[in-house]
Amino acid sequence: TAASDVYKRYLVEKEKLKEVFANHHGRVCFTSDLWVSRATMTGYICLTASFIDASWILHSRILAFLDMNCAHTGEELARVVLECLTDWGLEKKVFSITLDNASNNDSMQRNLNGQLQMIGGSGLVCDGKFFHVRCCAHILNLIVKEGLLLANDLLNDIRESVRYVKASPQRRNAFSACAEREKVKPGAGLSLDIKTRWNSTYDMLVRALRYRKAFESMETF
């Protein structure tokens, strides 16, 4: 019943947003991301629309969050994105799409660019010259990851130390006792990073540094 009520509300809100897009006379920018869940090995794709309304207010809306069970080729990605754009009535209002630097995204944007150009209407701005935008956050992530390789052994030691402490309630309690004994200022606990997200590695290092004396104390606990 709850799922049914949520879906009904989704359909109502979707129609409201479709009306907003129908009355929107400007262009819309899109961001798309594709990833595979490590837990289920299921592929997902998310498409977000960003636009500025007549009052110069920036809006951002998630249009699709879908299973990507087909092959993750550029052709399939372009097909899924175009179907979504058509469903929302936005295939003639596209300005740009921001993607990371995966090779299948390069192929996807070329396919999508050509298909959008063939759709009747005003096509793409400047014949699609500004259609493809490379994700600055992804580029920065690649740069930082390359730099972190210089401290790879040290990072692995810290990562394994955090993983060891968080592996069981007994170890977490022992670590808390060590932190209290060393008079470590209370705050956010240890955090295990995600290797593909450098900002999470930074957070892990900041927290581990705060608890450095607790780690040293636990070694002899």
Short mmCIF file of C-alpha atoms in Angstrom, two decimals:
data_model
loop_
_atom_site.label_atom_id
_atom_site.label_comp_id
_atom_site.label_asym_id
_atom_site.label_seq_id
_atom_site.Cartn_x
_atom_site.Cartn_y
_atom_site.Cartn_z
CA THR A 1 0.00 0.00 0.00
CA ALA A 2 2.81 2.39 0.88
CA ALA A 3 4.61 1.61 -2.39
CA SER A 4 1.39 2.15 -4.34
CA ASP A 5 0.76 5.51 -2.64
CA VAL A 6 4.32 6.66 -3.31
CA TYR A 7 4.06 5.70 -6.97
CA LYS A 8 0.74 7.53 -7.35
CA ARG A 9 2.32 10.64 -5.82
CA TYR A 10 5.26 10.25 -8.21
CA LEU A 11 2.90 10.23 -11.22
CA VAL A 12 1.15 13.36 -9.96
CA GLU A 13 4.42 15.22 -9.40
CA LYS A 14 5.76 14.03 -12.75
CA GLU A 15 2.82 15.59 -14.57
CA LYS A 16 3.37 18.85 -12.68
CA LEU A 17 7.04 18.91 -13.69
CA LYS A 18 6.17 18.05 -17.29
CA GLU A 19 3.93 21.11 -17.35
CA VAL A 20 6.80 23.23 -16.02
CA PHE A 21 9.05 21.99 -18.81
CA ALA A 22 6.30 22.52 -21.42
CA ASN A 23 6.03 26.18 -20.38
CA HIS A 24 9.80 26.65 -20.13
CA HIS A 25 11.08 28.61 -23.14
CA GLY A 26 14.80 28.22 -22.45
CA ARG A 27 17.24 25.37 -22.84
CA VAL A 28 17.92 22.61 -20.31
CA CYS A 29 21.30 21.19 -19.27
CA PHE A 30 21.64 17.54 -18.31
CA THR A 31 24.00 15.47 -16.20
CA SER A 32 24.22 11.71 -16.53
CA ASP A 33 26.10 9.14 -14.47
CA LEU A 34 26.40 5.38 -14.84
CA TRP A 35 27.78 2.98 -12.24
CA VAL A 36 27.63 -0.63 -11.10
CA SER A 37 26.65 -1.54 -7.55
CA ARG A 38 29.40 -3.56 -5.88
CA ALA A 39 26.83 -5.35 -3.72
CA THR A 40 24.45 -6.53 -6.46
CA MET A 41 26.57 -6.00 -9.61
CA THR A 42 23.56 -4.18 -11.05
CA GLY A 43 24.08 -1.24 -13.39
CA TYR A 44 22.27 2.04 -12.75
CA ILE A 45 21.95 5.25 -14.73
CA CYS A 46 20.78 8.60 -13.40
CA LEU A 47 19.76 11.60 -15.51
CA THR A 48 19.43 15.05 -13.94
CA ALA A 49 18.04 18.21 -15.58
CA SER A 50 19.13 21.74 -14.62
CA PHE A 51 17.52 24.92 -15.88
CA ILE A 52 17.04 28.58 -15.04
CA ASP A 53 13.46 29.82 -14.88
CA ALA A 54 12.06 33.19 -15.92
CA SER A 55 12.96 34.62 -12.50
CA TRP A 56 16.61 33.57 -12.89
CA ILE A 57 16.31 30.84 -10.27
CA LEU A 58 18.35 27.67 -10.87
CA HIS A 59 16.43 24.40 -10.62
CA SER A 60 17.75 20.85 -10.62
CA ARG A 61 15.52 17.78 -10.98
CA ILE A 62 16.27 14.06 -11.23
CA LEU A 63 14.34 12.80 -14.26
CA ALA A 64 15.34 9.15 -14.23
CA PHE A 65 17.01 6.61 -11.97
CA LEU A 66 16.96 3.35 -13.89
CA ASP A 67 18.36 -0.16 -13.93
CA MET A 68 20.86 -0.47 -16.78
CA ASN A 69 20.59 -4.19 -17.49
CA CYS A 70 21.60 -3.91 -21.14
CA ALA A 71 25.17 -3.61 -22.42
CA HIS A 72 26.85 -0.36 -21.31
CA THR A 73 27.76 0.65 -24.85
CA GLY A 74 27.53 4.18 -26.21
CA GLU A 75 24.65 3.18 -28.46
CA GLU A 76 22.60 1.73 -25.60
CA LEU A 77 23.33 4.68 -23.33
CA ALA A 78 22.24 7.11 -26.07
CA ARG A 79 19.04 5.12 -26.59
CA VAL A 80 18.14 5.16 -22.87
CA VAL A 81 18.87 8.89 -22.48
CA LEU A 82 16.95 9.82 -25.65
CA GLU A 83 13.93 7.78 -24.51
CA CYS A 84 13.98 9.67 -21.23
CA LEU A 85 14.27 13.06 -22.95
CA THR A 86 11.37 12.18 -25.25
CA ASP A 87 9.26 10.96 -22.32
CA TRP A 88 9.70 14.35 -20.64
CA GLY A 89 9.19 16.31 -23.87
CA LEU A 90 12.69 17.78 -23.69
CA GLU A 91 14.31 16.39 -26.82
CA LYS A 92 14.02 19.81 -28.53
CA LYS A 93 15.22 21.86 -25.54
CA VAL A 94 18.63 20.31 -24.90
CA PHE A 95 21.60 22.61 -24.40
CA SER A 96 24.33 20.35 -23.00
CA ILE A 97 25.04 17.10 -21.21
CA THR A 98 27.80 16.69 -18.62
CA LEU A 99 29.51 13.28 -18.47
CA ASP A 100 32.61 11.75 -16.98
CA ASN A 101 35.53 10.67 -19.16
CA ALA A 102 34.61 7.02 -19.76
CA SER A 103 35.07 5.97 -23.38
CA ASN A 104 31.47 4.74 -23.68
CA ASN A 105 30.29 8.23 -22.72
CA ASP A 106 32.28 9.71 -25.63
CA SER A 107 30.54 7.28 -27.96
CA MET A 108 27.19 7.99 -26.31
CA GLN A 109 27.38 11.76 -26.75
CA ARG A 110 28.33 11.39 -30.42
CA ASN A 111 25.33 9.13 -31.02
CA LEU A 112 23.00 11.36 -29.01
CA ASN A 113 24.33 14.50 -30.70
CA GLY A 114 23.53 13.13 -34.13
CA GLN A 115 20.06 11.92 -33.13
CA LEU A 116 19.12 15.23 -31.51
CA GLN A 117 20.32 17.14 -34.57
CA MET A 118 17.98 15.11 -36.77
CA ILE A 119 14.95 15.80 -34.57
CA GLY A 120 12.72 18.51 -36.00
CA GLY A 121 12.79 21.89 -34.34
CA SER A 122 15.72 24.09 -33.39
CA GLY A 123 18.18 21.19 -32.93
CA LEU A 124 21.25 21.89 -30.83
CA VAL A 125 22.88 25.26 -30.18
CA CYS A 126 25.76 25.97 -32.63
CA ASP A 127 25.26 22.55 -34.25
CA GLY A 128 26.10 20.79 -30.99
CA LYS A 129 29.47 22.50 -30.47
CA PHE A 130 28.72 23.01 -26.77
CA PHE A 131 26.68 19.84 -26.30
CA HIS A 132 29.31 17.69 -24.57
CA VAL A 133 30.69 18.99 -21.26
CA ARG A 134 33.33 16.95 -19.47
CA CYS A 135 32.79 16.63 -15.72
CA CYS A 136 35.31 18.84 -13.88
CA ALA A 137 34.76 16.90 -10.65
CA HIS A 138 35.73 13.67 -12.41
CA ILE A 139 38.84 15.26 -13.92
CA LEU A 140 39.86 16.59 -10.50
CA ASN A 141 39.22 13.15 -9.03
CA LEU A 142 41.59 11.56 -11.58
CA ILE A 143 44.30 14.15 -10.82
CA VAL A 144 44.06 13.63 -7.05
CA LYS A 145 44.01 9.83 -7.40
CA GLU A 146 47.21 10.01 -9.45
CA GLY A 147 48.82 12.13 -6.73
CA LEU A 148 47.65 9.78 -3.98
CA LEU A 149 49.57 6.93 -5.64
CA LEU A 150 52.72 8.53 -4.16
CA ALA A 151 51.40 7.66 -0.69
CA ASN A 152 49.65 4.44 -1.67
CA ASP A 153 51.36 2.20 0.92
CA LEU A 154 50.63 4.62 3.74
CA LEU A 155 47.01 4.98 2.64
CA ASN A 156 46.56 1.22 2.59
CA ASP A 157 47.96 0.96 6.13
CA ILE A 158 45.52 3.60 7.41
CA ARG A 159 42.64 2.07 5.47
CA GLU A 160 43.32 -1.40 6.91
CA SER A 161 43.67 0.06 10.42
CA VAL A 162 40.26 1.72 10.15
CA ARG A 163 38.75 -1.45 8.70
CA TYR A 164 40.23 -3.48 11.58
CA VAL A 165 38.71 -1.21 14.24
CA LYS A 166 35.28 -1.14 12.59
CA ALA A 167 35.18 -4.91 12.02
CA SER A 168 33.44 -5.77 15.31
CA PRO A 169 31.65 -4.12 18.27
CA GLN A 170 34.37 -5.39 20.62
CA ARG A 171 37.11 -3.63 18.66
CA ARG A 172 35.06 -0.45 18.39
CA ASN A 173 34.53 -0.45 22.16
CA ALA A 174 38.23 -1.08 22.79
CA PHE A 175 39.14 1.76 20.44
CA SER A 176 36.71 4.11 22.20
CA ALA A 177 38.31 3.21 25.54
CA CYS A 178 41.75 3.97 24.09
CA ALA A 179 40.54 7.31 22.74
CA GLU A 180 39.09 8.20 26.15
CA ARG A 181 42.29 7.17 27.92
CA GLU A 182 44.38 9.32 25.55
CA LYS A 183 41.92 12.21 26.06
CA VAL A 184 41.14 12.48 22.36
CA LYS A 185 38.56 15.21 21.80
CA PRO A 186 35.20 13.63 20.92
CA GLY A 187 33.91 14.15 17.44
CA ALA A 188 32.97 12.23 14.33
CA GLY A 189 34.18 8.64 14.48
CA LEU A 190 36.42 6.80 12.07
CA SER A 191 35.39 6.73 8.44
CA LEU A 192 36.35 4.16 5.81
CA ASP A 193 36.84 5.70 2.39
CA ILE A 194 35.64 4.68 -1.05
CA LYS A 195 38.70 4.40 -3.28
CA THR A 196 36.99 6.04 -6.25
CA ARG A 197 35.99 9.10 -4.20
CA TRP A 198 39.04 11.12 -3.16
CA ASN A 199 36.98 13.40 -0.91
CA SER A 200 36.05 10.36 1.17
CA THR A 201 39.78 9.50 1.42
CA TYR A 202 40.43 13.02 2.70
CA ASP A 203 37.69 12.59 5.30
CA MET A 204 39.18 9.24 6.36
CA LEU A 205 42.64 10.79 6.81
CA VAL A 206 41.36 13.78 8.78
CA ARG A 207 39.48 11.55 11.21
CA ALA A 208 42.30 9.00 11.49
CA LEU A 209 44.77 11.79 12.28
CA ARG A 210 42.54 13.01 15.11
CA TYR A 211 42.60 9.49 16.59
CA ARG A 212 46.31 8.85 16.01
CA LYS A 213 47.12 8.46 19.72
CA ALA A 214 44.16 6.10 20.10
CA PHE A 215 45.57 3.86 17.37
CA GLU A 216 48.96 3.85 19.08
CA SER A 217 47.33 3.04 22.41
CA MET A 218 45.22 0.24 20.94
CA GLU A 219 48.36 -1.42 19.57
CA THR A 220 49.34 -2.20 23.17
CA PHE A 221 45.80 -2.54 24.56
#
